[in-house]
GROMACS .gro file of C-alpha atoms in nm:
model
  382
    1MET     CA    1  -0.862   2.877  -0.840
    2LYS     CA    2  -1.149   2.640  -0.912
    3ILE     CA    3  -1.170   2.273  -1.005
    4THR     CA    4  -1.304   2.242  -1.360
    5LYS     CA    5  -1.270   1.875  -1.453
    6LEU     CA    6  -1.201   1.525  -1.310
    7GLU     CA    7  -1.095   1.257  -1.567
    8LEU     CA    8  -1.030   0.894  -1.487
    9PHE     CA    9  -0.806   0.643  -1.671
   10LYS     CA   10  -0.823   0.266  -1.615
   11VAL     CA   11  -0.474   0.142  -1.721
   12PRO     CA   12  -0.290  -0.188  -1.716
   13PRO     CA   13  -0.192  -0.378  -1.520
   14ARG     CA   14  -0.470  -0.306  -1.266
   15TRP     CA   15  -0.462   0.059  -1.191
   16LEU     CA   16  -0.696   0.365  -1.199
   17PHE     CA   17  -0.549   0.711  -1.243
   18LEU     CA   18  -0.730   1.040  -1.184
   19LYS     CA   19  -0.642   1.383  -1.327
   20ILE     CA   20  -0.802   1.695  -1.175
   21GLU     CA   21  -0.784   2.016  -1.378
   22THR     CA   22  -0.831   2.374  -1.264
   23ASP     CA   23  -0.917   2.705  -1.430
   24GLU     CA   24  -0.556   2.829  -1.368
   25GLY     CA   25  -0.399   2.554  -1.579
   26ILE     CA   26  -0.261   2.360  -1.288
   27SER     CA   27  -0.355   1.992  -1.280
   28GLY     CA   28  -0.288   1.714  -1.032
   29TRP     CA   29  -0.281   1.331  -1.043
   30GLY     CA   30  -0.407   1.076  -0.796
   31GLU     CA   31  -0.450   0.701  -0.787
   32PRO     CA   32  -0.798   0.600  -0.651
   33VAL     CA   33  -0.840   0.224  -0.690
   34VAL     CA   34  -0.933  -0.091  -0.509
   35GLU     CA   35  -0.758  -0.379  -0.677
   36GLY     CA   36  -1.022  -0.575  -0.866
   37LYS     CA   37  -1.290  -0.313  -0.817
   38ALA     CA   38  -1.157  -0.033  -1.043
   39ASP     CA   39  -1.494   0.030  -1.203
   40THR     CA   40  -1.667   0.057  -0.870
   41VAL     CA   41  -1.420   0.320  -0.738
   42HIS     CA   42  -1.451   0.497  -1.079
   43ALA     CA   43  -1.818   0.532  -1.016
   44ALA     CA   44  -1.759   0.663  -0.657
   45VAL     CA   45  -1.516   0.932  -0.780
   46THR     CA   46  -1.767   1.027  -1.048
   47GLU     CA   47  -2.036   1.073  -0.792
   48MET     CA   48  -1.807   1.287  -0.572
   49SER     CA   49  -1.710   1.501  -0.871
   50ASP     CA   50  -2.055   1.656  -0.865
   51TYR     CA   51  -1.959   1.828  -0.546
   52LEU     CA   52  -1.594   1.906  -0.639
   53ILE     CA   53  -1.651   2.092  -0.971
   54GLY     CA   54  -1.626   2.472  -0.899
   55LYS     CA   55  -1.463   2.423  -0.559
   56ASP     CA   56  -1.124   2.565  -0.451
   57PRO     CA   57  -0.869   2.281  -0.469
   58MET     CA   58  -0.643   2.446  -0.210
   59ARG     CA   59  -0.898   2.368   0.072
   60ILE     CA   60  -0.792   2.006   0.105
   61GLU     CA   61  -0.902   1.953   0.465
   62ASP     CA   62  -1.247   2.100   0.404
   63LEU     CA   63  -1.296   1.894   0.093
   64PHE     CA   64  -1.187   1.580   0.275
   65GLN     CA   65  -1.427   1.658   0.557
   66VAL     CA   66  -1.721   1.702   0.316
   67LEU     CA   67  -1.644   1.395   0.109
   68TYR     CA   68  -1.592   1.178   0.420
   69ARG     CA   69  -1.859   1.319   0.651
   70GLY     CA   70  -2.107   1.478   0.417
   71GLY     CA   71  -2.281   1.143   0.341
   72PHE     CA   72  -2.457   0.929   0.600
   73TYR     CA   73  -2.241   0.626   0.506
   74ARG     CA   74  -1.868   0.659   0.524
   75GLY     CA   75  -1.544   0.469   0.527
   76GLY     CA   76  -1.466   0.127   0.381
   77PRO     CA   77  -1.255   0.037   0.082
   78ILE     CA   78  -1.461   0.201  -0.193
   79LEU     CA   79  -1.546   0.537  -0.047
   80SER     CA   80  -1.214   0.580   0.125
   81SER     CA   81  -1.013   0.481  -0.190
   82ALA     CA   82  -1.213   0.730  -0.400
   83ILE     CA   83  -1.134   1.006  -0.150
   84SER     CA   84  -0.772   0.899  -0.133
   85GLY     CA   85  -0.710   0.940  -0.502
   86ILE     CA   86  -0.889   1.277  -0.510
   87GLU     CA   87  -0.691   1.401  -0.211
   88GLN     CA   88  -0.359   1.296  -0.368
   89ALA     CA   89  -0.443   1.495  -0.678
   90LEU     CA   90  -0.531   1.798  -0.468
   91TRP     CA   91  -0.202   1.783  -0.296
   92ASP     CA   92  -0.029   1.757  -0.636
   93ILE     CA   93  -0.202   2.079  -0.739
   94LYS     CA   94  -0.118   2.257  -0.412
   95GLY     CA   95   0.249   2.163  -0.440
   96LYS     CA   96   0.266   2.279  -0.799
   97PHE     CA   97   0.096   2.609  -0.702
   98TYR     CA   98   0.360   2.672  -0.435
   99ASN     CA   99   0.646   2.507  -0.638
  100ALA     CA  100   0.724   2.273  -0.349
  101PRO     CA  101   0.709   1.902  -0.282
  102VAL     CA  102   0.412   1.796  -0.071
  103TYR     CA  103   0.634   1.701   0.223
  104ASP     CA  104   0.755   2.066   0.245
  105LEU     CA  105   0.391   2.166   0.301
  106LEU     CA  106   0.351   1.903   0.579
  107GLY     CA  107   0.643   2.008   0.799
  108GLY     CA  108   0.943   1.940   0.581
  109ALA     CA  109   1.181   1.652   0.536
  110CYS     CA  110   1.303   1.454   0.832
  111ARG     CA  111   1.518   1.223   0.625
  112ASP     CA  112   1.721   1.235   0.302
  113ARG     CA  113   1.613   0.900   0.162
  114THR     CA  114   1.373   0.613   0.222
  115ARG     CA  115   1.457   0.247   0.235
  116VAL     CA  116   1.251   0.028  -0.003
  117TYR     CA  117   1.185  -0.344  -0.042
  118CYS     CA  118   1.081  -0.557  -0.336
  119TRP     CA  119   0.862  -0.863  -0.376
  120ILE     CA  120   0.981  -1.218  -0.451
  121GLY     CA  121   0.810  -1.547  -0.511
  122GLY     CA  122   0.469  -1.461  -0.644
  123ASP     CA  123   0.120  -1.565  -0.508
  124ARG     CA  124   0.221  -1.927  -0.457
  125PRO     CA  125   0.575  -1.873  -0.336
  126SER     CA  126   0.848  -2.073  -0.522
  127ASP     CA  127   1.216  -2.036  -0.613
  128VAL     CA  128   1.242  -1.766  -0.349
  129GLY     CA  129   1.601  -1.834  -0.247
  130GLU     CA  130   1.742  -1.758  -0.594
  131ALA     CA  131   1.498  -1.469  -0.639
  132ALA     CA  132   1.608  -1.309  -0.311
  133LYS     CA  133   1.973  -1.349  -0.403
  134ARG     CA  134   1.913  -1.165  -0.736
  135GLN     CA  135   1.739  -0.872  -0.562
  136VAL     CA  136   2.021  -0.838  -0.307
  137GLU     CA  137   2.272  -0.842  -0.593
  138ALA     CA  138   2.061  -0.563  -0.755
  139GLY     CA  139   2.107  -0.356  -0.439
  140PHE     CA  140   1.800  -0.413  -0.230
  141THR     CA  141   1.855  -0.461   0.142
  142ALA     CA  142   1.511  -0.608   0.209
  143VAL     CA  143   1.262  -0.836   0.034
  144LYS     CA  144   0.907  -0.954   0.102
  145MET     CA  145   0.739  -1.281   0.018
  146ASN     CA  146   0.410  -1.460   0.073
  147ALA     CA  147   0.443  -1.708   0.364
  148THR     CA  148   0.209  -1.977   0.237
  149GLU     CA  149  -0.047  -2.087  -0.015
  150GLU     CA  150  -0.396  -2.125   0.118
  151LEU     CA  151  -0.437  -2.277   0.468
  152HIS     CA  152  -0.748  -2.418   0.627
  153TYR     CA  153  -0.855  -2.342   0.985
  154ILE     CA  154  -0.653  -2.642   1.090
  155ASP     CA  155  -0.419  -2.773   0.825
  156SER     CA  156  -0.131  -3.015   0.777
  157LEU     CA  157   0.208  -2.964   0.935
  158GLY     CA  158   0.350  -3.055   0.599
  159LYS     CA  159   0.234  -2.715   0.462
  160VAL     CA  160   0.397  -2.551   0.768
  161ASP     CA  161   0.719  -2.738   0.703
  162ALA     CA  162   0.714  -2.629   0.336
  163ALA     CA  163   0.665  -2.264   0.439
  164ILE     CA  164   0.949  -2.282   0.689
  165ALA     CA  165   1.173  -2.442   0.424
  166ARG     CA  166   1.113  -2.152   0.184
  167ILE     CA  167   1.194  -1.886   0.447
  168ALA     CA  168   1.502  -2.087   0.546
  169ALA     CA  169   1.617  -2.092   0.190
  170VAL     CA  170   1.580  -1.715   0.160
  171ARG     CA  171   1.775  -1.657   0.487
  172GLU     CA  172   2.053  -1.887   0.370
  173ALA     CA  173   2.069  -1.720   0.029
  174VAL     CA  174   2.084  -1.360   0.156
  175GLY     CA  175   2.263  -1.383   0.491
  176ARG     CA  176   2.159  -1.247   0.830
  177ASP     CA  177   2.162  -0.875   0.752
  178VAL     CA  178   1.898  -0.858   0.475
  179GLY     CA  179   1.543  -0.787   0.595
  180ILE     CA  180   1.283  -1.052   0.506
  181GLY     CA  181   0.915  -0.948   0.529
  182ILE     CA  182   0.679  -1.247   0.547
  183ASP     CA  183   0.327  -1.177   0.438
  184PHE     CA  184   0.057  -1.410   0.575
  185HIS     CA  185  -0.181  -1.213   0.346
  186GLY     CA  186  -0.476  -1.283   0.578
  187ARG     CA  187  -0.470  -1.638   0.442
  188VAL     CA  188  -0.393  -1.792   0.775
  189HIS     CA  189  -0.645  -1.852   1.058
  190LYS     CA  190  -0.552  -1.797   1.422
  191SER     CA  191  -0.456  -2.159   1.505
  192MET     CA  192  -0.217  -2.196   1.223
  193ALA     CA  193  -0.079  -1.848   1.256
  194LYS     CA  194   0.039  -1.927   1.607
  195ILE     CA  195   0.228  -2.227   1.477
  196LEU     CA  196   0.385  -2.036   1.190
  197ALA     CA  197   0.480  -1.735   1.397
  198LYS     CA  198   0.663  -1.965   1.647
  199GLU     CA  199   0.838  -2.173   1.382
  200LEU     CA  200   0.951  -1.866   1.184
  201GLU     CA  201   1.116  -1.699   1.473
  202PRO     CA  202   1.469  -1.855   1.430
  203TYR     CA  203   1.488  -1.697   1.083
  204ARG     CA  204   1.444  -1.351   1.226
  205PRO     CA  205   1.193  -1.197   0.990
  206MET     CA  206   1.191  -0.824   0.946
  207PHE     CA  207   0.820  -0.854   1.025
  208ILE     CA  208   0.533  -1.091   0.984
  209GLU     CA  209   0.240  -0.920   0.796
  210GLU     CA  210  -0.138  -0.970   0.839
  211PRO     CA  211  -0.101  -1.296   1.038
  212VAL     CA  212  -0.485  -1.285   1.053
  213LEU     CA  213  -0.748  -1.090   0.868
  214PRO     CA  214  -0.806  -0.733   1.000
  215GLU     CA  215  -1.152  -0.829   1.112
  216ASN     CA  216  -0.978  -1.076   1.345
  217ASN     CA  217  -0.732  -0.830   1.487
  218GLU     CA  218  -0.824  -0.925   1.848
  219ALA     CA  219  -0.628  -1.253   1.777
  220LEU     CA  220  -0.300  -1.058   1.732
  221ARG     CA  221  -0.259  -1.039   2.113
  222GLU     CA  222  -0.252  -1.415   2.138
  223ILE     CA  223  -0.027  -1.459   1.838
  224ALA     CA  224   0.219  -1.218   1.981
  225ARG     CA  225   0.271  -1.454   2.270
  226TYR     CA  226   0.434  -1.705   2.043
  227THR     CA  227   0.690  -1.480   1.875
  228SER     CA  228   0.919  -1.187   1.929
  229CYS     CA  229   0.900  -1.101   1.557
  230PRO     CA  230   0.752  -0.755   1.481
  231ILE     CA  231   0.389  -0.785   1.378
  232ALA     CA  232   0.258  -0.564   1.096
  233THR     CA  233  -0.095  -0.501   0.965
  234GLY     CA  234  -0.317  -0.230   0.827
  235GLU     CA  235  -0.338  -0.242   0.448
  236ARG     CA  236  -0.711  -0.316   0.464
  237MET     CA  237  -0.788  -0.055   0.732
  238TYR     CA  238  -0.918   0.288   0.657
  239THR     CA  239  -0.883   0.637   0.812
  240ARG     CA  240  -0.777   0.729   1.165
  241TRP     CA  241  -1.089   0.579   1.308
  242GLY     CA  242  -1.002   0.239   1.163
  243PHE     CA  243  -0.658   0.241   1.325
  244LYS     CA  244  -0.762   0.397   1.660
  245GLU     CA  245  -0.852   0.075   1.849
  246LEU     CA  246  -0.560  -0.125   1.710
  247LEU     CA  247  -0.312   0.136   1.825
  248ALA     CA  248  -0.479   0.174   2.171
  249GLN     CA  249  -0.453  -0.201   2.228
  250GLY     CA  250  -0.078  -0.197   2.172
  251ILE     CA  251  -0.074  -0.528   1.985
  252VAL     CA  252   0.119  -0.436   1.668
  253ASP     CA  253   0.469  -0.306   1.597
  254ILE     CA  254   0.424  -0.177   1.247
  255ILE     CA  255   0.116  -0.032   1.070
  256GLN     CA  256   0.088  -0.045   0.695
  257PRO     CA  257  -0.182   0.205   0.576
  258ASP     CA  258  -0.227   0.224   0.199
  259LEU     CA  259  -0.232   0.590   0.079
  260SER     CA  260  -0.467   0.493  -0.204
  261HIS     CA  261  -0.715   0.335   0.042
  262ALA     CA  262  -0.672   0.479   0.387
  263GLY     CA  263  -0.776   0.842   0.305
  264GLY     CA  264  -0.487   0.995   0.114
  265ILE     CA  265  -0.169   1.172   0.213
  266LEU     CA  266  -0.279   1.401   0.500
  267GLU     CA  267  -0.507   1.140   0.649
  268THR     CA  268  -0.224   0.887   0.652
  269ARG     CA  269   0.011   1.153   0.801
  270LYS     CA  270  -0.234   1.182   1.089
  271ILE     CA  271  -0.241   0.796   1.126
  272ALA     CA  272   0.137   0.792   1.130
  273ALA     CA  273   0.143   1.064   1.402
  274MET     CA  274  -0.102   0.853   1.604
  275ALA     CA  275   0.124   0.553   1.560
  276GLU     CA  276   0.430   0.755   1.668
  277ALA     CA  277   0.258   0.839   1.993
  278TYR     CA  278   0.220   0.464   2.060
  279ASP     CA  279   0.585   0.390   1.957
  280VAL     CA  280   0.468   0.208   1.645
  281ALA     CA  281   0.651   0.212   1.313
  282VAL     CA  282   0.497   0.283   0.972
  283ALA     CA  283   0.565   0.092   0.646
  284PRO     CA  284   0.311   0.206   0.389
  285HIS     CA  285   0.145  -0.052   0.173
  286CYS     CA  286   0.194   0.010  -0.197
  287PRO     CA  287   0.172  -0.272  -0.456
  288LEU     CA  288   0.029  -0.012  -0.694
  289GLY     CA  289   0.138   0.244  -0.952
  290PRO     CA  290   0.377   0.541  -0.968
  291ILE     CA  291   0.124   0.798  -0.843
  292ALA     CA  292   0.050   0.598  -0.529
  293LEU     CA  293   0.422   0.534  -0.467
  294ALA     CA  294   0.503   0.903  -0.508
  295SER     CA  295   0.231   0.981  -0.258
  296CYS     CA  296   0.381   0.728  -0.016
  297LEU     CA  297   0.730   0.871  -0.052
  298GLN     CA  298   0.594   1.224   0.027
  299LEU     CA  299   0.458   1.082   0.350
  300ASP     CA  300   0.773   0.883   0.431
  301THR     CA  301   0.992   1.192   0.387
  302CYS     CA  302   0.811   1.385   0.661
  303SER     CA  303   0.724   1.096   0.897
  304PRO     CA  304   0.998   1.006   1.144
  305ASN     CA  305   0.845   0.662   1.223
  306ALA     CA  306   0.828   0.549   0.855
  307PHE     CA  307   1.108   0.291   0.826
  308ILE     CA  308   1.063   0.118   0.492
  309GLN     CA  309   0.849   0.152   0.179
  310GLU     CA  310   0.684  -0.120  -0.036
  311GLN     CA  311   0.706  -0.062  -0.406
  312SER     CA  312   0.578  -0.264  -0.705
  313LEU     CA  313   0.865  -0.273  -0.953
  314GLY     CA  314   0.866  -0.632  -1.087
  315ILE     CA  315   0.591  -0.747  -0.861
  316HIS     CA  316   0.399  -1.053  -0.986
  317TYR     CA  317   0.076  -0.858  -1.043
  318ASN     CA  318   0.243  -0.622  -1.297
  319GLN     CA  319   0.176  -0.819  -1.619
  320GLY     CA  320   0.196  -0.606  -1.936
  321SER     CA  321   0.288  -0.275  -1.768
  322ASP     CA  322   0.513  -0.183  -1.474
  323LEU     CA  323   0.578   0.099  -1.231
  324LEU     CA  324   0.798   0.319  -1.454
  325ASP     CA  325   0.600   0.295  -1.777
  326TYR     CA  326   0.380   0.592  -1.706
  327LEU     CA  327   0.651   0.843  -1.603
  328LYS     CA  328   0.826   1.097  -1.820
  329ASP     CA  329   1.136   1.064  -1.604
  330PRO     CA  330   1.165   0.719  -1.450
  331SER     CA  331   1.492   0.811  -1.280
  332VAL     CA  332   1.303   0.982  -0.991
  333PHE     CA  333   1.255   0.630  -0.853
  334ALA     CA  334   1.621   0.525  -0.901
  335TYR     CA  335   1.702   0.281  -0.622
  336LYS     CA  336   2.055   0.292  -0.480
  337ASP     CA  337   2.187   0.069  -0.199
  338GLY     CA  338   1.823  -0.026  -0.114
  339PHE     CA  339   1.708   0.337  -0.085
  340VAL     CA  340   1.525   0.599  -0.295
  341SER     CA  341   1.618   0.971  -0.256
  342ASN     CA  342   1.356   1.223  -0.165
  343LEU     CA  343   1.139   1.347  -0.451
  344THR     CA  344   1.228   1.716  -0.481
  345GLY     CA  345   0.997   1.819  -0.763
  346PRO     CA  346   0.678   2.015  -0.696
  347GLY     CA  347   0.363   1.841  -0.588
  348LEU     CA  348   0.402   1.466  -0.582
  349GLY     CA  349   0.741   1.504  -0.741
  350ILE     CA  350   0.672   1.303  -1.056
  351GLU     CA  351   0.570   1.402  -1.412
  352VAL     CA  352   0.305   1.166  -1.549
  353ASN     CA  353   0.334   1.079  -1.917
  354GLU     CA  354  -0.023   1.171  -2.006
  355GLU     CA  355   0.017   1.048  -2.364
  356LYS     CA  356   0.112   0.700  -2.243
  357VAL     CA  357  -0.177   0.703  -1.990
  358ARG     CA  358  -0.428   0.786  -2.263
  359GLU     CA  359  -0.278   0.521  -2.493
  360MET     CA  360  -0.302   0.250  -2.231
  361ALA     CA  361  -0.645   0.359  -2.107
  362ALA     CA  362  -0.773   0.269  -2.452
  363ILE     CA  363  -0.662  -0.089  -2.371
  364GLY     CA  364  -0.780  -0.082  -2.005
  365HIS     CA  365  -0.790  -0.394  -1.794
  366THR     CA  366  -1.032  -0.626  -1.618
  367TRP     CA  367  -0.796  -0.745  -1.339
  368LYS     CA  368  -0.952  -0.969  -1.077
  369ASN     CA  369  -0.777  -1.167  -0.807
  370PRO     CA  370  -0.808  -1.551  -0.825
  371VAL     CA  371  -1.070  -1.735  -0.620
  372TRP     CA  372  -0.896  -2.014  -0.424
  373ARG     CA  373  -1.063  -2.318  -0.264
  374GLN     CA  374  -0.942  -2.569  -0.010
  375GLU     CA  375  -0.916  -2.940  -0.089
  376ASP     CA  376  -1.261  -2.997   0.057
  377GLY     CA  377  -1.414  -2.734  -0.182
  378THR     CA  378  -1.466  -2.451   0.074
  379VAL     CA  379  -1.355  -2.105  -0.031
  380ALA     CA  380  -1.008  -2.008   0.089
  381GLU     CA  381  -0.861  -1.666   0.156
  382TRP     CA  382  -0.650  -1.536  -0.130
   0.00000   0.00000   0.00000
């Protein structure tokens, strides 16, 4: 079998899909994208396609090694995301060839279903108590929200009080047994992160996420002194080599690699195995589309330390299109009691509605994240 064609589709709300075709009529789908940089990743995949055309799609490890190591420059969000989407599509092809879900080719299932959580509150969190209550009534057992708006290096305690009041409202609305993930989103600098981490502890978050930017991960050791809450990070980290030092330092409880950024399914399975050796849990990052989510669920199903899965249904980014719009059978992602059952179909376990993809690709998107500024005019982290 040989790869004959790679075709990319930029579809709303902010996604990039990839279809890889072969000379045996088997095709696979992947989701290579950096949010806000879809055209840049599109160009990277196109450049890599020059090598891939004519190659055997079954040799996934070898193709990964060439795409990752065959150039002098490697890693980072653009190159790693391009490889990730290609690798997902190759696994989709391989699973369809063997008529097996990807997880069966990676050791088999170690669970029957995967817990999922949903987002509440938007970029600038508001009305979170009522939103959380609605999601729990819909069957979810965990939610996630942004902790704050923008914060300066040193900022007012009034902003801290407002953040605490929002989390308190969520805890009061949902009770003590619902998980609450609190995403600092890298918006918070070390000094304020210490205050927030300490103040949030009475509300027993499921985790606090990206309390500082990943380039400041050394600060996590100090932040951990102020809280017993599990600390999570990793959505902006790439490949095994990006996670190696973080895991060796023993300063996080949960890693959150993104299968559309970190290197794909097998690379993230290797990251998860590294984390397991350090007694660290995995909660894959996925505010993306159905192909990325299917890839994550394949990983979750065969990774014993994966404990919960992010998914984007109804997320505030999804304006105009949503997670299920591009599937022929949306029921594969049916959530019941806060869980989703294993995807048992071949490959990624989903059937992409190609007609819908082509229709929406004609519309496309130009999604960009907002640029935020502090009150003094300096650029703030979004």
